[in-house]
XYZ file of N, CA and C in Angstrom:
198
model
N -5.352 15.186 -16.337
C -5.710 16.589 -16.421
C -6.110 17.130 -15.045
N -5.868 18.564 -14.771
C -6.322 19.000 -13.448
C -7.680 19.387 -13.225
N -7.991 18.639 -12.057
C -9.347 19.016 -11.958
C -10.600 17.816 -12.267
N -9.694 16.320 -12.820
C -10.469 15.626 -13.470
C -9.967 14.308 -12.233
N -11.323 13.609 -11.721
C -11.225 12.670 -11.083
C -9.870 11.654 -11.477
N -9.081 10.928 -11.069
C -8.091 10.043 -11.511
C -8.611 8.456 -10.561
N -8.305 7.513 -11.356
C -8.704 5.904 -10.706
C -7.369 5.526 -10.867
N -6.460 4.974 -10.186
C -5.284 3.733 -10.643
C -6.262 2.343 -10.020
N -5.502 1.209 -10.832
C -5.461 -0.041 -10.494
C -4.352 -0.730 -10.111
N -3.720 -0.872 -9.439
C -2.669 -1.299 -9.042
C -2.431 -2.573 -8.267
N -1.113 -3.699 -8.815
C -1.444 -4.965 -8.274
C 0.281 -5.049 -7.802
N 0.300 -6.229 -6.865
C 1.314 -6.260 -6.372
C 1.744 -7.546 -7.201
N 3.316 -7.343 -7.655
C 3.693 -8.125 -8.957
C 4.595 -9.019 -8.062
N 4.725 -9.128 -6.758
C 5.480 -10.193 -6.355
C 5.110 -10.742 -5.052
N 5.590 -11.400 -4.778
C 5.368 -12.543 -3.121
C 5.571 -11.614 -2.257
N 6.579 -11.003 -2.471
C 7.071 -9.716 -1.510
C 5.670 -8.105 -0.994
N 5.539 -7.614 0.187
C 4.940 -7.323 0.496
C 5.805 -5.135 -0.087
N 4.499 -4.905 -0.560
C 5.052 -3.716 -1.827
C 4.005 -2.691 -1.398
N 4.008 -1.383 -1.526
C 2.973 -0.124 -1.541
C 3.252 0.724 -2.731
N 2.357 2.137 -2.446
C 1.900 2.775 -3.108
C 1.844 3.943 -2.482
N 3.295 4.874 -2.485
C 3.054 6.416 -2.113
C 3.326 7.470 -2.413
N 2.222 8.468 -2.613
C 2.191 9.356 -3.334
C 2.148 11.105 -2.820
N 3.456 11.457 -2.065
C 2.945 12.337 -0.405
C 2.462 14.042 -1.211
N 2.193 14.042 -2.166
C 1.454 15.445 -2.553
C 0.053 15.107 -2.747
N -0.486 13.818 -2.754
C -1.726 13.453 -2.034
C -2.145 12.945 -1.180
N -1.310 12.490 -0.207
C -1.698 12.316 0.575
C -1.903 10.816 1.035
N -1.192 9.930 -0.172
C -1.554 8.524 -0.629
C -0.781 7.497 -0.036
N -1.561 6.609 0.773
C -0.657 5.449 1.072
C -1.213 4.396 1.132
N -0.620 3.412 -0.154
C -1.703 2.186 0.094
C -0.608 0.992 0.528
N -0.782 -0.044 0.782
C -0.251 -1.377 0.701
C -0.780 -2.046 -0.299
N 0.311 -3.161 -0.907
C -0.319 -3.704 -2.348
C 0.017 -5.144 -2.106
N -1.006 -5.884 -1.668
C -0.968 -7.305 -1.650
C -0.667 -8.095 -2.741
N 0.264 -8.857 -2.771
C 0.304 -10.149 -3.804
C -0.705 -10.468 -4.469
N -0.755 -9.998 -6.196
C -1.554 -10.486 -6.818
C -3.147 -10.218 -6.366
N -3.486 -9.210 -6.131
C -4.662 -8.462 -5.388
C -4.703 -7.213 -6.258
N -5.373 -6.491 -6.959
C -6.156 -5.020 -7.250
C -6.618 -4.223 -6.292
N -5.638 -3.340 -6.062
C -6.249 -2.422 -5.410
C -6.425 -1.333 -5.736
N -7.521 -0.055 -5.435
C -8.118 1.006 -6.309
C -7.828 1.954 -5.414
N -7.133 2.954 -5.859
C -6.370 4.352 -5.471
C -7.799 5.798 -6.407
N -8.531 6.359 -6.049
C -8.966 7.432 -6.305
C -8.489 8.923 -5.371
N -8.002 9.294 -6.686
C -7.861 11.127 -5.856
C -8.167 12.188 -6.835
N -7.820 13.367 -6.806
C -8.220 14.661 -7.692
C -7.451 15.734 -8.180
N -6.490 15.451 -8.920
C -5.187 16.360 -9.086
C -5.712 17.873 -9.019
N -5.365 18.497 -8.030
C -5.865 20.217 -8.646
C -4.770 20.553 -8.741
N -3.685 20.746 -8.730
C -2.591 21.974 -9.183
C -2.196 20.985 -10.428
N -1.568 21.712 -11.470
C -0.342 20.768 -12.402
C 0.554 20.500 -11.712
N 1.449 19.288 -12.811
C 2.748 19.263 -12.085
C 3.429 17.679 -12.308
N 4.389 17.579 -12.153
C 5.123 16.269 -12.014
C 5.159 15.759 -10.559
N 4.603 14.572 -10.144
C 4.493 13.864 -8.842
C 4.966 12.710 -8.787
N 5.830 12.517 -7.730
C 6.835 11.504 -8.138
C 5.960 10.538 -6.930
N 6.076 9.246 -7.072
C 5.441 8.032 -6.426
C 6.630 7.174 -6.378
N 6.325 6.016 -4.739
C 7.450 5.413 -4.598
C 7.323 4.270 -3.936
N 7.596 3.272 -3.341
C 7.724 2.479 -2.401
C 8.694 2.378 -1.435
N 8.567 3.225 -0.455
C 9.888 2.951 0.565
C 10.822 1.461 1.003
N 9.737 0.549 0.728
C 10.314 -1.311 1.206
C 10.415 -1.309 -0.121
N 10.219 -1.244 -1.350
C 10.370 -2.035 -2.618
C 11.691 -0.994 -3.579
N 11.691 -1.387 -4.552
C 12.258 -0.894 -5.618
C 11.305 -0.232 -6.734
N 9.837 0.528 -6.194
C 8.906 1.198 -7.103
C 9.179 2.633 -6.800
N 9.721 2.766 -8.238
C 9.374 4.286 -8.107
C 9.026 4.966 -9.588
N 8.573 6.609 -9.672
C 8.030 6.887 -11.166
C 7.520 8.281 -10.841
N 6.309 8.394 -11.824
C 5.923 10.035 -11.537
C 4.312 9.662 -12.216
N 3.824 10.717 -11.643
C 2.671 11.091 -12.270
C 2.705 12.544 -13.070
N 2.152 12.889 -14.660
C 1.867 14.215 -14.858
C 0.563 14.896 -14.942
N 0.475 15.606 -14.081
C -0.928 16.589 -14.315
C -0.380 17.708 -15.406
N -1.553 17.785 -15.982
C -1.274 18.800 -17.201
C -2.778 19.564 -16.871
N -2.732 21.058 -17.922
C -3.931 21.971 -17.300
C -5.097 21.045 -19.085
């Protein structure tokens, strides 16, 4: 929802060295092998946001709704 804090948990599912980016926030993580790592941000507009990994084969969307 917009306007409402968001947490991911996100783990890296292989040996291979993988991220986490999300460029309408501003988001860029690296995701270590079998490691949790914690992504916090704050959706304010709605909308469909697409997320990706430039080195990997991750990609998807996020939806903000009002």
């Amino acid at each position: 929802r917009r306007n409402i804090p968001v947490r991911l948990y996100l783990t890296g599912g292989s040996e291979k060295k993988s991220c986490f980016v999300l460029d309408d926030f501003s988001i860029r993580k690296g995701l270590a092998s079998q490691a949790v790592e914690q992504i916090d941000f704050l959706p304010t507009k709605t909308g469909q946001y697409q997320f990706y990994c430039p080195i990997g084969e991750i990609r998807g969307s996020i939806v903000v709704r009002d």
